[in-house]
mmCIF file of C-alpha atoms in Angstrom:
data_model
loop_
_atom_site.group_PDB
_atom_site.id
_atom_site.type_symbol
_atom_site.label_atom_id
_atom_site.label_comp_id
_atom_site.label_asym_id
_atom_site.label_seq_id
_atom_site.Cartn_x
_atom_site.Cartn_y
_atom_site.Cartn_z
ATOM 1 C CA MET U 7 13.951 26.730 -17.943
ATOM 2 C CA PRO U 8 10.350 25.070 -18.572
ATOM 3 C CA LEU U 9 8.250 23.851 -15.838
ATOM 4 C CA THR U 10 8.090 19.973 -15.525
ATOM 5 C CA ILE U 11 6.264 17.507 -13.788
ATOM 6 C CA LYS U 12 8.980 17.090 -11.425
ATOM 7 C CA ASP U 13 8.714 20.547 -10.578
ATOM 8 C CA ILE U 14 5.012 20.144 -9.737
ATOM 9 C CA ALA U 15 5.796 16.684 -7.926
ATOM 10 C CA ARG U 16 8.477 18.304 -5.773
ATOM 11 C CA ILE U 17 5.958 21.184 -4.881
ATOM 12 C CA ALA U 18 3.131 18.888 -4.087
ATOM 13 C CA GLY U 19 5.371 16.519 -2.365
ATOM 14 C CA VAL U 20 4.427 13.489 -4.259
ATOM 15 C CA SER U 21 5.896 11.132 -7.058
ATOM 16 C CA HIS U 22 6.305 12.321 -10.826
ATOM 17 C CA SER U 23 3.969 9.478 -11.801
ATOM 18 C CA THR U 24 1.367 10.645 -9.326
ATOM 19 C CA VAL U 25 1.286 13.678 -10.883
ATOM 20 C CA SER U 26 1.002 12.331 -14.389
ATOM 21 C CA ARG U 27 -1.922 10.201 -13.112
ATOM 22 C CA GLY U 28 -3.585 13.239 -11.503
ATOM 23 C CA LEU U 29 -3.324 15.451 -14.765
ATOM 24 C CA ASN U 30 -4.548 12.664 -16.688
ATOM 25 C CA GLY U 31 -7.340 11.843 -14.750
ATOM 26 C CA LYS U 32 -6.376 8.104 -14.133
ATOM 27 C CA PRO U 33 -7.183 6.191 -11.337
ATOM 28 C CA GLY U 34 -5.053 6.036 -8.302
ATOM 29 C CA VAL U 35 -5.388 9.502 -7.273
ATOM 30 C CA SER U 36 -7.774 10.805 -4.664
ATOM 31 C CA ASP U 37 -10.220 13.628 -5.884
ATOM 32 C CA GLU U 38 -8.379 15.895 -3.288
ATOM 33 C CA LEU U 39 -4.835 15.273 -4.383
ATOM 34 C CA ARG U 40 -5.971 15.517 -8.057
ATOM 35 C CA ASP U 41 -7.452 19.021 -7.363
ATOM 36 C CA LYS U 42 -4.275 19.946 -5.523
ATOM 37 C CA ILE U 43 -2.125 19.046 -8.266
ATOM 38 C CA LYS U 44 -4.193 20.650 -11.058
ATOM 39 C CA GLN U 45 -4.399 23.722 -8.896
ATOM 40 C CA ILE U 46 -0.716 23.801 -8.751
ATOM 41 C CA ALA U 47 -0.266 23.210 -12.480
ATOM 42 C CA SER U 48 -2.682 26.280 -13.170
ATOM 43 C CA ASP U 49 -0.940 28.481 -10.684
ATOM 44 C CA LEU U 50 2.341 27.724 -12.260
ATOM 45 C CA GLY U 51 1.138 28.241 -15.904
ATOM 46 C CA PHE U 52 1.571 24.666 -16.947
ATOM 47 C CA GLU U 53 0.081 22.654 -19.557
ATOM 48 C CA PHE U 54 0.295 19.005 -19.993
ATOM 49 C CA ASN U 55 0.109 17.150 -23.366
ATOM 50 C CA ALA U 56 0.465 13.406 -22.809
ATOM 51 C CA ASN U 57 0.862 12.605 -26.499
ATOM 52 C CA ALA U 58 3.357 15.206 -26.832
ATOM 53 C CA ARG U 59 5.310 14.231 -23.669
ATOM 54 C CA SER U 60 5.192 10.683 -24.867
ATOM 55 C CA LEU U 61 6.939 11.600 -28.349
ATOM 56 C CA SER U 62 9.329 13.930 -26.790
ATOM 57 C CA THR U 63 10.732 11.391 -24.145
ATOM 58 C CA ALA U 64 9.930 8.223 -26.301
ATOM 59 C CA LYS U 65 8.534 6.493 -23.050
ATOM 60 C CA THR U 66 6.371 3.729 -23.470
ATOM 61 C CA GLY U 67 4.971 3.241 -19.749
ATOM 62 C CA THR U 68 5.762 -0.362 -20.009
ATOM 63 C CA ILE U 69 8.367 -2.619 -18.165
ATOM 64 C CA GLY U 70 9.724 -5.955 -19.321
ATOM 65 C CA ILE U 71 9.671 -8.739 -16.876
ATOM 66 C CA ILE U 72 12.020 -11.542 -17.794
ATOM 67 C CA TYR U 73 10.610 -14.895 -16.762
ATOM 68 C CA ASP U 74 13.099 -17.892 -16.240
ATOM 69 C CA GLU U 75 12.566 -20.669 -18.663
ATOM 70 C CA GLU U 76 12.433 -23.297 -16.043
ATOM 71 C CA ASN U 77 8.984 -21.917 -15.437
ATOM 72 C CA TYR U 78 7.814 -22.983 -18.700
ATOM 73 C CA GLU U 79 9.147 -26.601 -18.257
ATOM 74 C CA SER U 80 7.144 -27.159 -15.149
ATOM 75 C CA THR U 81 3.448 -26.448 -15.017
ATOM 76 C CA LEU U 82 3.598 -25.317 -11.036
ATOM 77 C CA HIS U 83 5.250 -22.689 -10.028
ATOM 78 C CA ILE U 84 3.164 -21.364 -7.236
ATOM 79 C CA TYR U 85 5.715 -19.262 -5.745
ATOM 80 C CA SER U 86 6.904 -17.439 -8.815
ATOM 81 C CA MET U 87 3.263 -16.587 -9.771
ATOM 82 C CA GLY U 88 2.776 -15.182 -6.619
ATOM 83 C CA LEU U 89 6.058 -12.794 -7.251
ATOM 84 C CA LEU U 90 4.676 -12.030 -10.486
ATOM 85 C CA ARG U 91 1.009 -11.120 -9.230
ATOM 86 C CA TYR U 92 2.850 -8.639 -6.617
ATOM 87 C CA MET U 93 4.963 -6.966 -9.410
ATOM 88 C CA ARG U 94 2.332 -6.252 -11.419
ATOM 89 C CA ASN U 95 0.371 -4.626 -8.417
ATOM 90 C CA SER U 96 3.429 -2.368 -7.605
ATOM 91 C CA LEU U 97 3.822 -1.198 -11.354
ATOM 92 C CA GLU U 98 0.106 -0.698 -12.073
ATOM 93 C CA ARG U 99 -0.126 1.545 -9.013
ATOM 94 C CA GLU U 100 2.740 3.659 -10.980
ATOM 95 C CA ASP U 101 0.535 3.457 -13.984
ATOM 96 C CA LEU U 102 3.209 1.161 -15.429
ATOM 97 C CA ASP U 103 2.095 -1.756 -17.694
ATOM 98 C CA ALA U 104 4.130 -5.300 -17.832
ATOM 99 C CA ILE U 105 5.291 -7.454 -20.698
ATOM 100 C CA ILE U 106 6.163 -11.002 -19.364
ATOM 101 C CA THR U 107 8.294 -13.014 -21.403
ATOM 102 C CA PHE U 108 11.352 -15.734 -21.446
ATOM 103 C CA SER U 109 14.995 -14.455 -22.064
ATOM 104 C CA LYS U 110 14.905 -16.536 -25.474
ATOM 105 C CA ASN U 111 12.373 -17.479 -27.980
ATOM 106 C CA ARG U 112 12.049 -21.119 -27.815
ATOM 107 C CA PHE U 113 11.573 -21.740 -31.214
ATOM 108 C CA THR U 114 13.999 -19.298 -33.031
ATOM 109 C CA GLY U 115 16.427 -18.919 -30.557
ATOM 110 C CA TYR U 116 16.242 -15.153 -30.914
ATOM 111 C CA ASP U 117 16.981 -12.769 -27.765
ATOM 112 C CA ASN U 118 14.144 -11.716 -26.423
ATOM 113 C CA ILE U 119 15.841 -8.998 -24.392
ATOM 114 C CA GLU U 120 17.449 -7.430 -27.594
ATOM 115 C CA LYS U 121 13.969 -7.672 -29.415
ATOM 116 C CA LEU U 122 12.230 -5.600 -26.375
ATOM 117 C CA ILE U 123 15.058 -2.827 -26.313
ATOM 118 C CA ASN U 124 15.832 -2.688 -30.194
ATOM 119 C CA LYS U 125 11.934 -2.386 -30.850
ATOM 120 C CA ARG U 126 11.720 0.285 -28.060
ATOM 121 C CA LYS U 127 8.774 -1.461 -26.550
ATOM 122 C CA VAL U 128 9.946 -1.127 -22.655
ATOM 123 C CA ASP U 129 11.560 1.456 -20.533
ATOM 124 C CA GLY U 130 13.091 -0.833 -18.059
ATOM 125 C CA LEU U 131 13.333 -4.471 -16.899
ATOM 126 C CA ILE U 132 12.981 -6.825 -14.207
ATOM 127 C CA ILE U 133 14.852 -9.984 -14.780
ATOM 128 C CA ILE U 134 13.534 -13.214 -12.853
ATOM 129 C CA SER U 135 15.829 -15.611 -14.701
ATOM 130 C CA SER U 136 19.143 -16.828 -13.734
ATOM 131 C CA ARG U 137 19.857 -17.745 -17.623
ATOM 132 C CA ILE U 138 21.430 -14.536 -18.471
ATOM 133 C CA ASP U 139 24.865 -14.111 -19.982
ATOM 134 C CA ILE U 140 27.515 -11.504 -19.814
ATOM 135 C CA LYS U 141 26.955 -10.289 -23.477
ATOM 136 C CA THR U 142 23.103 -9.547 -22.507
ATOM 137 C CA ILE U 143 24.410 -7.424 -19.558
ATOM 138 C CA HIS U 144 27.162 -5.546 -21.672
ATOM 139 C CA PHE U 145 23.975 -4.731 -24.104
ATOM 140 C CA LEU U 146 21.974 -3.528 -21.635
ATOM 141 C CA ASN U 147 24.696 -1.248 -20.219
ATOM 142 C CA ASP U 148 25.534 0.137 -23.739
ATOM 143 C CA ALA U 149 21.864 0.671 -24.548
ATOM 144 C CA LYS U 150 21.185 2.633 -21.110
ATOM 145 C CA ILE U 151 18.349 0.455 -20.330
ATOM 146 C CA PRO U 152 17.377 0.243 -16.594
ATOM 147 C CA PHE U 153 17.324 -3.087 -14.858
ATOM 148 C CA VAL U 154 16.979 -4.977 -11.666
ATOM 149 C CA PHE U 155 17.586 -8.362 -11.061
ATOM 150 C CA SER U 156 14.676 -9.775 -8.905
ATOM 151 C CA HIS U 157 14.684 -13.021 -6.568
ATOM 152 C CA GLN U 158 17.580 -14.774 -8.573
ATOM 153 C CA ILE U 159 21.008 -13.821 -7.603
ATOM 154 C CA PRO U 160 22.926 -12.396 -10.666
ATOM 155 C CA ASP U 161 26.220 -13.744 -11.642
ATOM 156 C CA GLU U 162 29.379 -12.363 -10.113
ATOM 157 C CA ASN U 163 30.980 -11.676 -13.255
ATOM 158 C CA PHE U 164 28.240 -9.020 -14.103
ATOM 159 C CA GLY U 165 29.672 -6.656 -11.799
ATOM 160 C CA ASP U 166 27.770 -3.891 -9.863
ATOM 161 C CA VAL U 167 23.925 -4.213 -10.850
ATOM 162 C CA ASP U 168 20.805 -3.627 -8.945
ATOM 163 C CA SER U 169 19.288 -6.566 -7.489
ATOM 164 C CA VAL U 170 16.949 -7.738 -4.639
ATOM 165 C CA TYR U 171 17.013 -11.055 -3.367
ATOM 166 C CA CYS U 172 16.904 -13.018 -0.302
ATOM 167 C CA ASP U 173 19.828 -14.299 1.938
ATOM 168 C CA HIS U 174 19.581 -17.858 1.449
ATOM 169 C CA PHE U 175 22.292 -18.992 3.712
ATOM 170 C CA ASN U 176 20.417 -17.364 6.281
ATOM 171 C CA GLY U 177 17.156 -19.355 5.351
ATOM 172 C CA GLY U 178 19.056 -22.908 5.479
ATOM 173 C CA TYR U 179 20.384 -21.831 8.773
ATOM 174 C CA ILE U 180 17.191 -21.383 10.175
ATOM 175 C CA ALA U 181 15.787 -24.289 8.506
ATOM 176 C CA GLY U 182 18.584 -26.368 10.290
ATOM 177 C CA GLY U 183 18.280 -24.511 13.254
ATOM 178 C CA HIS U 184 14.458 -25.343 13.353
ATOM 179 C CA LEU U 185 15.145 -29.058 12.996
ATOM 180 C CA ILE U 186 17.534 -29.020 15.991
ATOM 181 C CA LYS U 187 15.392 -27.373 18.252
ATOM 182 C CA GLN U 188 12.826 -29.906 17.773
ATOM 183 C CA GLY U 189 15.294 -32.433 18.835
ATOM 184 C CA CYS U 190 16.756 -33.588 15.783
ATOM 185 C CA ARG U 191 20.084 -34.941 15.653
ATOM 186 C CA LYS U 192 20.080 -37.061 12.605
ATOM 187 C CA LEU U 193 19.637 -34.358 9.951
ATOM 188 C CA LEU U 194 19.179 -34.707 6.188
ATOM 189 C CA CYS U 195 18.993 -32.306 3.382
ATOM 190 C CA ILE U 196 17.174 -33.385 0.178
ATOM 191 C CA ALA U 197 18.655 -30.605 -2.119
ATOM 192 C CA ARG U 198 17.718 -29.369 -5.564
ATOM 193 C CA LYS U 199 20.560 -30.300 -8.270
ATOM 194 C CA ASP U 200 21.154 -27.051 -9.523
ATOM 195 C CA ASN U 201 24.005 -24.896 -10.029
ATOM 196 C CA ARG U 202 22.040 -21.571 -8.905
ATOM 197 C CA LYS U 203 23.793 -19.859 -6.153
ATOM 198 C CA GLU U 204 20.581 -19.573 -4.030
ATOM 199 C CA PHE U 205 20.337 -23.285 -3.506
ATOM 200 C CA GLN U 206 24.038 -23.643 -2.972
ATOM 201 C CA MET U 207 23.428 -20.979 -0.057
ATOM 202 C CA ARG U 208 20.347 -23.143 1.228
ATOM 203 C CA THR U 209 22.473 -26.093 1.738
ATOM 204 C CA ALA U 210 25.620 -24.377 3.005
ATOM 205 C CA GLY U 211 23.457 -22.483 5.709
ATOM 206 C CA PHE U 212 21.834 -25.833 6.827
ATOM 207 C CA THR U 213 25.055 -27.638 7.278
ATOM 208 C CA SER U 214 26.588 -24.751 8.961
ATOM 209 C CA ALA U 215 23.725 -24.855 11.514
ATOM 210 C CA ALA U 216 24.293 -28.271 12.009
ATOM 211 C CA ARG U 217 28.066 -28.083 12.502
ATOM 212 C CA ASP U 218 27.397 -24.945 14.934
ATOM 213 C CA SER U 219 25.282 -27.379 16.992
ATOM 214 C CA GLY U 220 28.113 -29.999 17.314
ATOM 215 C CA LEU U 221 26.304 -32.456 14.738
ATOM 216 C CA GLU U 222 28.213 -34.695 12.131
ATOM 217 C CA ILE U 223 27.457 -33.569 8.424
ATOM 218 C CA ASP U 224 29.069 -35.029 5.466
ATOM 219 C CA LYS U 225 28.207 -35.860 1.845
ATOM 220 C CA GLN U 226 25.590 -38.635 2.828
ATOM 221 C CA SER U 227 23.756 -35.528 4.553
ATOM 222 C CA VAL U 228 22.646 -34.071 1.398
ATOM 223 C CA ILE U 229 20.630 -35.927 -1.618
ATOM 224 C CA THR U 230 20.166 -34.012 -4.703
ATOM 225 C CA GLY U 231 17.447 -34.057 -7.236
ATOM 226 C CA GLY U 232 15.100 -32.321 -9.207
ATOM 227 C CA TYR U 233 12.277 -29.945 -8.003
ATOM 228 C CA THR U 234 8.814 -31.189 -8.933
ATOM 229 C CA PHE U 235 6.603 -33.133 -6.545
ATOM 230 C CA ILE U 236 7.195 -36.249 -8.417
ATOM 231 C CA ASP U 237 11.172 -35.651 -8.405
ATOM 232 C CA GLY U 238 10.444 -35.305 -4.515
ATOM 233 C CA TYR U 239 8.662 -38.651 -4.273
ATOM 234 C CA ASN U 240 11.030 -40.701 -6.462
ATOM 235 C CA THR U 241 13.965 -39.358 -4.695
ATOM 236 C CA ALA U 242 12.342 -40.233 -1.397
ATOM 237 C CA ILE U 243 11.796 -43.666 -2.865
ATOM 238 C CA ALA U 244 15.319 -44.119 -4.268
ATOM 239 C CA ASN U 245 16.786 -42.912 -0.846
ATOM 240 C CA LEU U 246 14.364 -44.643 1.361
ATOM 241 C CA ASP U 247 17.062 -46.276 3.584
ATOM 242 C CA ARG U 248 19.051 -43.165 4.137
ATOM 243 C CA ILE U 249 15.707 -41.334 4.959
ATOM 244 C CA LYS U 250 14.679 -43.769 7.331
ATOM 245 C CA LYS U 251 17.972 -43.364 9.239
ATOM 246 C CA SER U 252 17.389 -39.652 9.814
ATOM 247 C CA ASP U 253 15.191 -37.712 12.205
ATOM 248 C CA GLY U 254 14.992 -34.344 10.694
ATOM 249 C CA ILE U 255 14.822 -33.287 6.991
ATOM 250 C CA PHE U 256 15.375 -29.885 5.192
ATOM 251 C CA ILE U 257 13.736 -29.972 1.763
ATOM 252 C CA HIS U 258 14.619 -26.950 -0.810
ATOM 253 C CA THR U 259 10.945 -26.125 -1.904
ATOM 254 C CA ASP U 260 7.469 -26.698 -0.646
ATOM 255 C CA LEU U 261 6.532 -28.773 -3.813
ATOM 256 C CA LYS U 262 9.517 -31.315 -3.553
ATOM 257 C CA ALA U 263 8.811 -31.476 0.049
ATOM 258 C CA LEU U 264 4.995 -32.535 -0.518
ATOM 259 C CA GLY U 265 6.487 -35.238 -3.106
ATOM 260 C CA VAL U 266 8.908 -36.512 -0.282
ATOM 261 C CA ILE U 267 6.095 -36.679 2.226
ATOM 262 C CA SER U 268 3.774 -38.461 0.103
ATOM 263 C CA ALA U 269 6.240 -41.263 -0.595
ATOM 264 C CA LEU U 270 6.856 -41.439 3.378
ATOM 265 C CA SER U 271 3.066 -41.693 3.849
ATOM 266 C CA GLU U 272 2.464 -44.518 1.542
ATOM 267 C CA ARG U 273 5.135 -46.524 3.607
ATOM 268 C CA ASP U 274 3.783 -45.602 6.916
ATOM 269 C CA ILE U 275 6.378 -43.084 7.973
ATOM 270 C CA SER U 276 4.501 -40.235 9.753
ATOM 271 C CA VAL U 277 5.586 -36.677 9.414
ATOM 272 C CA PRO U 278 6.174 -35.259 11.946
ATOM 273 C CA ASP U 279 5.760 -38.025 14.298
ATOM 274 C CA ASP U 280 8.510 -40.191 12.733
ATOM 275 C CA ILE U 281 10.519 -37.733 11.090
ATOM 276 C CA CYS U 282 10.309 -33.732 11.069
ATOM 277 C CA VAL U 283 10.348 -32.138 7.668
ATOM 278 C CA ILE U 284 10.696 -28.398 6.713
ATOM 279 C CA GLY U 285 10.170 -26.986 3.324
ATOM 280 C CA TYR U 286 11.120 -23.655 1.771
ATOM 281 C CA ASP U 287 8.995 -20.563 0.031
ATOM 282 C CA ASP U 288 5.982 -20.893 2.461
ATOM 283 C CA THR U 289 3.570 -21.185 -0.295
ATOM 284 C CA GLU U 290 -0.196 -22.447 -0.344
ATOM 285 C CA LEU U 291 0.984 -25.948 -0.771
ATOM 286 C CA CYS U 292 2.011 -25.735 2.886
ATOM 287 C CA THR U 293 -1.623 -26.283 3.678
ATOM 288 C CA PHE U 294 -2.565 -29.077 1.447
ATOM 289 C CA ILE U 295 -1.638 -31.617 4.164
ATOM 290 C CA LYS U 296 -2.417 -31.853 7.970
ATOM 291 C CA PRO U 297 -0.881 -30.893 9.863
ATOM 292 C CA SER U 298 0.540 -28.199 7.467
ATOM 293 C CA LEU U 299 4.270 -28.489 6.021
ATOM 294 C CA THR U 300 6.759 -26.032 8.226
ATOM 295 C CA SER U 301 8.339 -23.999 5.865
ATOM 296 C CA ILE U 302 10.722 -20.919 5.407
ATOM 297 C CA GLN U 303 9.011 -17.847 4.239
ATOM 298 C CA GLN U 304 10.487 -16.268 1.415
ATOM 299 C CA PRO U 305 8.629 -12.956 1.272
ATOM 300 C CA SER U 306 7.536 -12.601 -2.176
ATOM 301 C CA GLU U 307 5.722 -9.270 -1.907
ATOM 302 C CA LYS U 308 8.617 -7.512 -0.023
ATOM 303 C CA ILE U 309 10.686 -8.817 -2.820
ATOM 304 C CA ALA U 310 8.649 -7.703 -5.528
ATOM 305 C CA VAL U 311 7.662 -4.166 -3.958
ATOM 306 C CA GLN U 312 11.661 -3.430 -3.358
ATOM 307 C CA THR U 313 12.399 -4.543 -6.858
ATOM 308 C CA CYS U 314 9.758 -2.079 -8.478
ATOM 309 C CA GLU U 315 10.795 0.650 -6.188
ATOM 310 C CA ARG U 316 14.292 0.389 -7.196
ATOM 311 C CA LEU U 317 13.451 0.482 -10.793
ATOM 312 C CA ILE U 318 11.149 3.139 -10.644
ATOM 313 C CA GLU U 319 13.913 5.118 -8.937
ATOM 314 C CA LEU U 320 16.266 4.389 -12.049
ATOM 315 C CA LEU U 321 13.262 5.367 -14.460
ATOM 316 C CA ASN U 322 13.133 8.718 -12.785
ATOM 317 C CA GLY U 323 16.789 9.306 -13.352
ATOM 318 C CA SER U 324 18.516 8.160 -10.101
ATOM 319 C CA ARG U 325 22.119 8.068 -10.407
ATOM 320 C CA GLU U 326 22.960 6.466 -7.338
ATOM 321 C CA ILE U 327 25.396 3.704 -7.123
ATOM 322 C CA LYS U 328 24.037 0.145 -8.009
ATOM 323 C CA THR U 329 22.170 -1.145 -4.858
ATOM 324 C CA LYS U 330 22.071 -4.772 -3.552
ATOM 325 C CA LYS U 331 19.125 -5.118 -1.292
ATOM 326 C CA ILE U 332 19.214 -8.506 0.476
ATOM 327 C CA ILE U 333 16.320 -9.239 2.534
ATOM 328 C CA HIS U 334 16.736 -11.684 5.731
ATOM 329 C CA PHE U 335 14.222 -14.385 6.859
ATOM 330 C CA THR U 336 12.544 -13.745 9.730
ATOM 331 C CA LEU U 337 9.605 -16.324 10.012
ATOM 332 C CA ILE U 338 8.986 -20.043 10.433
ATOM 333 C CA LEU U 339 5.560 -21.001 9.918
ATOM 334 C CA VAL U 340 4.654 -23.675 11.980
ATOM 335 C CA ASP U 341 1.281 -25.444 12.304
ATOM 336 C CA THR U 342 0.719 -28.269 14.579
ATOM 337 C CA ALA U 343 -2.971 -28.623 14.211
#
């Protein structure tokens, strides 16, 4: 049986992608490790031909990242941009490139996922979109293309699929618990009007925390609306009477929270002196006001790294059962300056 890169990787105690970079003289490998890899290859009589290997394995060295169309509809998605940055860092460490696109072509309606696969442009996919249908999942499974859902919670109808996402019920519960610890008893949730499971879970966790503390929570305790700054602003104006009756508000996103706070400030309602507010995501936006917005930290780097690690396992031939890596929230950022 001919010697392979995986054999050298096993002997050297490194990943096969590290061996590939070392033999190709690409960055990301120390001189000492590169010499070690080349010495092992030489001792075993291995000759590396990158072009021949690419042709024989039909590998592109490129990963497709399927972005949510919502991020086109809104110009400000700081959290998603951070997630993408960490994903690109993780992939580039493994000498992998990324193609970032939406699931559908907005002008032709053509399925971009099918296009990427049929034209053999990618080796695998990271899906950060909730707008994926079961037909696409069947297509990917039939094409035997590795894919991992990231950040977005995949539809239960998809069956067992690899995924990495946060426990948003836990995040909502922490948010409600934080407000209660601050002495708030008249709680309100300004939620995102969305059928995505993650937002439903945030609201459910929040209401559960309130009820566990013996507080009254009903339909009037949840206000729904959009997700932008202006949505938050308009939601606050339209529901000002209900907001004035509360002393603690959990808002589904930082961006929307800033819109709410702006509207309240214009009406001389102080945050946090009059009403405590907690957001969600822990983006840079939290520092745009003083005192900084308290927020639930959604660990974008951890999500990105674990997503890429799982996809690389699949690319390397892992046949383990599909895995769901659920990340728990452990931190609330509070700035009382």
